[in-house]
């Protein structure tokens, strides 16, 4: 299939395809332009409609805006990620609420007993991580939908960040994400992607 | 903020916001209209650009098209999900390749030693699940970008499906997803979503 044929098979217009996936990139540098609370609220208002199991919505977002909060994070960030995390306009700690099931009688009202099916903490934590990761996928799309660049980072001490920022014992830090407008030399050459033949099989 | 203000804060146009999130819904019924291989390829071509840690791309997609393949799946599906899974135009088993690290010298060429950092299988499986879940988030957006409805389902025996369809021991089934055009009474009333104040904190 030609590139044009592929693009035309989608209902999403070409500009949106580019904004969200084709032209969008993980940014390593950012300008000074701030990311406002209103922009964050607009992103959340869009992506909160993405589905999760039992409508449980376990993702929680901790925005580090103050210099003091940022300074508490940096010791847990890998050396390669530290400079950009120190200077990005906004840094988000993305976490799962392991006790998301407490809200199910309200969020999944037609089957309130779902809360009791999730009584086992270890099984629930697995579900919380998985569904929060789905929501992080939606969030990344939402950041790009706001015209911003995301810089997701797995290179950090998740146990340390969980202890530092979520001492309540009910959350697990999963990923860090820098957010802002891309700065100079914001990205490397695009890395290769797997072909459909390597990813998709049919039975 | 008014709904209009929220929508206007995003760079993504309003029709695309509706297509991907606001008007899109999880479908419980589908029409007979098929989902073609070309549509699936176009969805993959869009969402494969979504980022993953080490560019590892652990998501694998098994499409069940034949009646025989569908029949092998149904015993592992929860009773509430069985009828729609039997009749959806397309059913996808979404899985993580736990040995995704073998491809890293090619996918993450500037740091080929990343493969060796992932030598521990249990830690690698956790990364595979997490990053495949991110990619499932992108995939769900991509299905909607193609003008189709997705029906993700967590209600199935994942261990059984893994054993049935991935006997190689290197994959883990994570989620099932029906795909098609929504049929009659395709959805229930929308379930409540958490407010930004319940999800986002600032330090």
PDB file of C-alpha atoms in Angstrom, chain A residues 1 6 9-13 16-17 19-22 26 38 40-42 44-51 53 55 57 59-66 69 72 103 106-110 126 129-130 133-134 136-138 140 144-147 154 165-166 174-175 188 190-196 198-203, chain B residues 1 6 9-13 16-17 19-22 26 38 40-42 44-51 53 55 57 59-66 69 72 103 106-110 126 129-130 133-134 136-138 140 144-147 154 165-166 174-175 188 190-196 198-203:
ATOM      1  CA  UNK A   1       0.000   0.000   0.000  1.00  0.00           C
ATOM      2  CA  UNK A   6      -2.777   4.156   4.138  1.00  0.00           C
ATOM      3  CA  UNK A   9      -8.021   4.475   4.876  1.00  0.00           C
ATOM      4  CA  UNK A  10      -8.291   6.326   8.173  1.00  0.00           C
ATOM      5  CA  UNK A  11     -11.204   8.537   9.209  1.00  0.00           C
ATOM      6  CA  UNK A  12      -8.841  10.776  11.169  1.00  0.00           C
ATOM      7  CA  UNK A  13      -7.698  13.654   8.974  1.00  0.00           C
ATOM      8  CA  UNK A  16      -4.374  15.017  13.126  1.00  0.00           C
ATOM      9  CA  UNK A  17      -2.477  11.864  12.093  1.00  0.00           C
ATOM     10  CA  UNK A  19      -0.011  15.856  15.157  1.00  0.00           C
ATOM     11  CA  UNK A  20      -0.596  12.702  17.208  1.00  0.00           C
ATOM     12  CA  UNK A  21       1.665  10.078  15.649  1.00  0.00           C
ATOM     13  CA  UNK A  22       3.467  10.610  12.370  1.00  0.00           C
ATOM     14  CA  UNK A  26       9.649  12.287  22.045  1.00  0.00           C
ATOM     15  CA  UNK A  38      -5.550  25.136  32.007  1.00  0.00           C
ATOM     16  CA  UNK A  40      -3.282  20.204  31.724  1.00  0.00           C
ATOM     17  CA  UNK A  41      -6.984  20.368  32.609  1.00  0.00           C
ATOM     18  CA  UNK A  42      -7.923  20.402  28.907  1.00  0.00           C
ATOM     19  CA  UNK A  44      -7.329  15.490  31.155  1.00  0.00           C
ATOM     20  CA  UNK A  45     -10.814  16.498  30.043  1.00  0.00           C
ATOM     21  CA  UNK A  46     -10.114  14.864  26.667  1.00  0.00           C
ATOM     22  CA  UNK A  47      -8.373  11.660  27.664  1.00  0.00           C
ATOM     23  CA  UNK A  48     -10.425  10.782  30.713  1.00  0.00           C
ATOM     24  CA  UNK A  49     -12.950   9.231  28.321  1.00  0.00           C
ATOM     25  CA  UNK A  50     -10.527   6.474  27.348  1.00  0.00           C
ATOM     26  CA  UNK A  51     -11.748   3.073  28.573  1.00  0.00           C
ATOM     27  CA  UNK A  53     -11.336  -2.266  32.999  1.00  0.00           C
ATOM     28  CA  UNK A  55     -14.061   1.882  34.473  1.00  0.00           C
ATOM     29  CA  UNK A  57      -9.336   4.768  36.029  1.00  0.00           C
ATOM     30  CA  UNK A  59      -3.975   6.600  36.789  1.00  0.00           C
ATOM     31  CA  UNK A  60      -2.905   9.416  39.108  1.00  0.00           C
ATOM     32  CA  UNK A  61      -0.789  12.359  38.001  1.00  0.00           C
ATOM     33  CA  UNK A  62       1.568  14.314  40.250  1.00  0.00           C
ATOM     34  CA  UNK A  63       2.784  17.549  38.663  1.00  0.00           C
ATOM     35  CA  UNK A  64       6.094  18.846  39.969  1.00  0.00           C
ATOM     36  CA  UNK A  65       5.978  22.617  39.540  1.00  0.00           C
ATOM     37  CA  UNK A  66       7.975  24.023  42.440  1.00  0.00           C
ATOM     38  CA  UNK A  69       9.534  19.356  44.331  1.00  0.00           C
ATOM     39  CA  UNK A  72      13.288  15.976  45.438  1.00  0.00           C
ATOM     40  CA  UNK A 103     -14.256   3.874  43.979  1.00  0.00           C
ATOM     41  CA  UNK A 106     -19.537   4.790  42.178  1.00  0.00           C
ATOM     42  CA  UNK A 107     -17.589   4.334  38.906  1.00  0.00           C
ATOM     43  CA  UNK A 108     -19.125   0.976  37.920  1.00  0.00           C
ATOM     44  CA  UNK A 109     -22.531   1.303  39.569  1.00  0.00           C
ATOM     45  CA  UNK A 110     -24.310  -1.506  37.715  1.00  0.00           C
ATOM     46  CA  UNK A 126      -1.253  -5.843  38.502  1.00  0.00           C
ATOM     47  CA  UNK A 129      -0.463  -0.992  36.630  1.00  0.00           C
ATOM     48  CA  UNK A 130      -1.928  -2.374  33.410  1.00  0.00           C
ATOM     49  CA  UNK A 133      -0.425   2.136  31.472  1.00  0.00           C
ATOM     50  CA  UNK A 134      -3.356   2.148  29.025  1.00  0.00           C
ATOM     51  CA  UNK A 136      -0.677   6.773  30.006  1.00  0.00           C
ATOM     52  CA  UNK A 137      -1.001   5.810  26.333  1.00  0.00           C
ATOM     53  CA  UNK A 138      -4.105   8.001  26.109  1.00  0.00           C
ATOM     54  CA  UNK A 140       0.617  10.804  25.689  1.00  0.00           C
ATOM     55  CA  UNK A 144       0.272  15.870  21.653  1.00  0.00           C
ATOM     56  CA  UNK A 145      -3.358  16.828  21.017  1.00  0.00           C
ATOM     57  CA  UNK A 146      -2.610  19.995  23.011  1.00  0.00           C
ATOM     58  CA  UNK A 147       0.204  20.835  20.608  1.00  0.00           C
ATOM     59  CA  UNK A 154      11.420   4.942  32.245  1.00  0.00           C
ATOM     60  CA  UNK A 165       6.190  11.129  46.754  1.00  0.00           C
ATOM     61  CA  UNK A 166       3.563   8.529  47.724  1.00  0.00           C
ATOM     62  CA  UNK A 174       5.213   3.964  36.855  1.00  0.00           C
ATOM     63  CA  UNK A 175       6.696   6.551  34.521  1.00  0.00           C
ATOM     64  CA  UNK A 188      17.452  12.309  17.486  1.00  0.00           C
ATOM     65  CA  UNK A 190      13.671   8.518  14.350  1.00  0.00           C
ATOM     66  CA  UNK A 191      14.322   4.962  15.486  1.00  0.00           C
ATOM     67  CA  UNK A 192      13.103   2.036  13.357  1.00  0.00           C
ATOM     68  CA  UNK A 193       9.616   0.648  13.837  1.00  0.00           C
ATOM     69  CA  UNK A 194       8.526  -2.948  13.384  1.00  0.00           C
ATOM     70  CA  UNK A 195       6.578  -3.786  10.238  1.00  0.00           C
ATOM     71  CA  UNK A 196       3.028  -5.093  10.410  1.00  0.00           C
ATOM     72  CA  UNK A 198       6.480  -8.658  12.468  1.00  0.00           C
ATOM     73  CA  UNK A 199       3.684  -7.586  14.827  1.00  0.00           C
ATOM     74  CA  UNK A 200       0.427  -8.995  13.418  1.00  0.00           C
ATOM     75  CA  UNK A 201      -0.440 -12.638  12.740  1.00  0.00           C
ATOM     76  CA  UNK A 202      -3.774 -14.009  11.549  1.00  0.00           C
ATOM     77  CA  UNK A 203      -5.404 -17.326  12.370  1.00  0.00           C
TER      78      UNK A 203
ATOM     79  CA  UNK B   1     -13.673  26.325  32.294  1.00  0.00           C
ATOM     80  CA  UNK B   6     -11.469  23.321  27.002  1.00  0.00           C
ATOM     81  CA  UNK B   9      -7.173  24.898  24.301  1.00  0.00           C
ATOM     82  CA  UNK B  10      -6.290  21.826  22.262  1.00  0.00           C
ATOM     83  CA  UNK B  11      -4.546  21.898  18.888  1.00  0.00           C
ATOM     84  CA  UNK B  12      -6.474  18.806  17.803  1.00  0.00           C
ATOM     85  CA  UNK B  13      -9.606  19.850  15.945  1.00  0.00           C
ATOM     86  CA  UNK B  16     -10.937  14.536  15.869  1.00  0.00           C
ATOM     87  CA  UNK B  17     -11.495  15.055  19.623  1.00  0.00           C
ATOM     88  CA  UNK B  19     -13.772  10.711  16.935  1.00  0.00           C
ATOM     89  CA  UNK B  20     -11.024   9.574  19.303  1.00  0.00           C
ATOM     90  CA  UNK B  21     -12.349  10.321  22.783  1.00  0.00           C
ATOM     91  CA  UNK B  22     -15.460  12.384  23.390  1.00  0.00           C
ATOM     92  CA  UNK B  26     -16.660   0.856  23.857  1.00  0.00           C
ATOM     93  CA  UNK B  38      -5.946  -3.122   4.758  1.00  0.00           C
ATOM     94  CA  UNK B  40      -5.688  -3.190  10.173  1.00  0.00           C
ATOM     95  CA  UNK B  41      -2.483  -2.377   8.304  1.00  0.00           C
ATOM     96  CA  UNK B  42      -3.430   1.308   8.163  1.00  0.00           C
ATOM     97  CA  UNK B  44      -0.742  -0.274  12.597  1.00  0.00           C
ATOM     98  CA  UNK B  45       1.038   2.100  10.244  1.00  0.00           C
ATOM     99  CA  UNK B  46      -0.311   5.018  12.288  1.00  0.00           C
ATOM    100  CA  UNK B  47       0.182   3.809  15.831  1.00  0.00           C
ATOM    101  CA  UNK B  48       3.539   2.117  15.449  1.00  0.00           C
ATOM    102  CA  UNK B  49       5.105   5.565  15.882  1.00  0.00           C
ATOM    103  CA  UNK B  50       3.978   5.739  19.507  1.00  0.00           C
ATOM    104  CA  UNK B  51       6.957   5.655  21.880  1.00  0.00           C
ATOM    105  CA  UNK B  53      10.961   2.262  26.443  1.00  0.00           C
ATOM    106  CA  UNK B  55      11.938   1.580  21.409  1.00  0.00           C
ATOM    107  CA  UNK B  57       7.708  -2.277  20.826  1.00  0.00           C
ATOM    108  CA  UNK B  59       3.058  -5.531  21.549  1.00  0.00           C
ATOM    109  CA  UNK B  60       2.063  -8.463  19.333  1.00  0.00           C
ATOM    110  CA  UNK B  61      -1.391  -8.802  17.757  1.00  0.00           C
ATOM    111  CA  UNK B  62      -3.054 -12.086  16.885  1.00  0.00           C
ATOM    112  CA  UNK B  63      -6.131 -11.645  14.681  1.00  0.00           C
ATOM    113  CA  UNK B  64      -8.702 -14.427  14.905  1.00  0.00           C
ATOM    114  CA  UNK B  65     -10.443 -14.513  11.527  1.00  0.00           C
ATOM    115  CA  UNK B  66     -11.307 -18.158  10.944  1.00  0.00           C
ATOM    116  CA  UNK B  69      -9.629 -19.882  15.622  1.00  0.00           C
ATOM    117  CA  UNK B  72     -10.576 -22.026  20.242  1.00  0.00           C
ATOM    118  CA  UNK B 103      15.518  -7.050  18.761  1.00  0.00           C
ATOM    119  CA  UNK B 106      18.411  -3.266  15.723  1.00  0.00           C
ATOM    120  CA  UNK B 107      15.619  -1.151  17.295  1.00  0.00           C
ATOM    121  CA  UNK B 108      17.835   0.848  19.684  1.00  0.00           C
ATOM    122  CA  UNK B 109      21.085   0.826  17.721  1.00  0.00           C
ATOM    123  CA  UNK B 110      22.866   3.643  19.567  1.00  0.00           C
ATOM    124  CA  UNK B 126       7.133  -6.545  33.684  1.00  0.00           C
ATOM    125  CA  UNK B 129       3.561  -5.888  29.899  1.00  0.00           C
ATOM    126  CA  UNK B 130       3.851  -2.201  30.745  1.00  0.00           C
ATOM    127  CA  UNK B 133      -0.144  -1.748  27.554  1.00  0.00           C
ATOM    128  CA  UNK B 134       1.022   1.708  26.437  1.00  0.00           C
ATOM    129  CA  UNK B 136      -2.636  -0.959  23.448  1.00  0.00           C
ATOM    130  CA  UNK B 137      -3.615   2.576  24.469  1.00  0.00           C
ATOM    131  CA  UNK B 138      -2.244   3.828  21.141  1.00  0.00           C
ATOM    132  CA  UNK B 140      -7.343   1.756  20.795  1.00  0.00           C
ATOM    133  CA  UNK B 144     -11.087   4.810  16.484  1.00  0.00           C
ATOM    134  CA  UNK B 145      -8.957   6.839  14.053  1.00  0.00           C
ATOM    135  CA  UNK B 146     -10.037   4.303  11.401  1.00  0.00           C
ATOM    136  CA  UNK B 147     -13.686   5.094  12.121  1.00  0.00           C
ATOM    137  CA  UNK B 154     -10.244  -7.971  30.328  1.00  0.00           C
ATOM    138  CA  UNK B 165      -2.350 -19.444  21.257  1.00  0.00           C
ATOM    139  CA  UNK B 166       1.251 -18.804  22.306  1.00  0.00           C
ATOM    140  CA  UNK B 174      -2.913  -9.227  28.021  1.00  0.00           C
ATOM    141  CA  UNK B 175      -6.250  -8.160  26.576  1.00  0.00           C
ATOM    142  CA  UNK B 188     -24.797   1.506  27.727  1.00  0.00           C
ATOM    143  CA  UNK B 190     -21.601   6.467  29.670  1.00  0.00           C
ATOM    144  CA  UNK B 191     -20.059   5.672  33.029  1.00  0.00           C
ATOM    145  CA  UNK B 192     -18.788   8.480  35.259  1.00  0.00           C
ATOM    146  CA  UNK B 193     -15.247   9.759  34.880  1.00  0.00           C
ATOM    147  CA  UNK B 194     -13.034  11.128  37.633  1.00  0.00           C
ATOM    148  CA  UNK B 195     -12.555  14.890  37.771  1.00  0.00           C
ATOM    149  CA  UNK B 196      -9.146  16.474  37.311  1.00  0.00           C
ATOM    150  CA  UNK B 198      -9.340  13.619  41.855  1.00  0.00           C
ATOM    151  CA  UNK B 199      -6.574  12.585  39.449  1.00  0.00           C
ATOM    152  CA  UNK B 200      -4.069  15.460  39.362  1.00  0.00           C
ATOM    153  CA  UNK B 201      -2.087  16.916  42.263  1.00  0.00           C
ATOM    154  CA  UNK B 202       0.554  19.640  42.095  1.00  0.00           C
ATOM    155  CA  UNK B 203       3.643  20.080  44.243  1.00  0.00           C
TER     156      UNK B 203
END
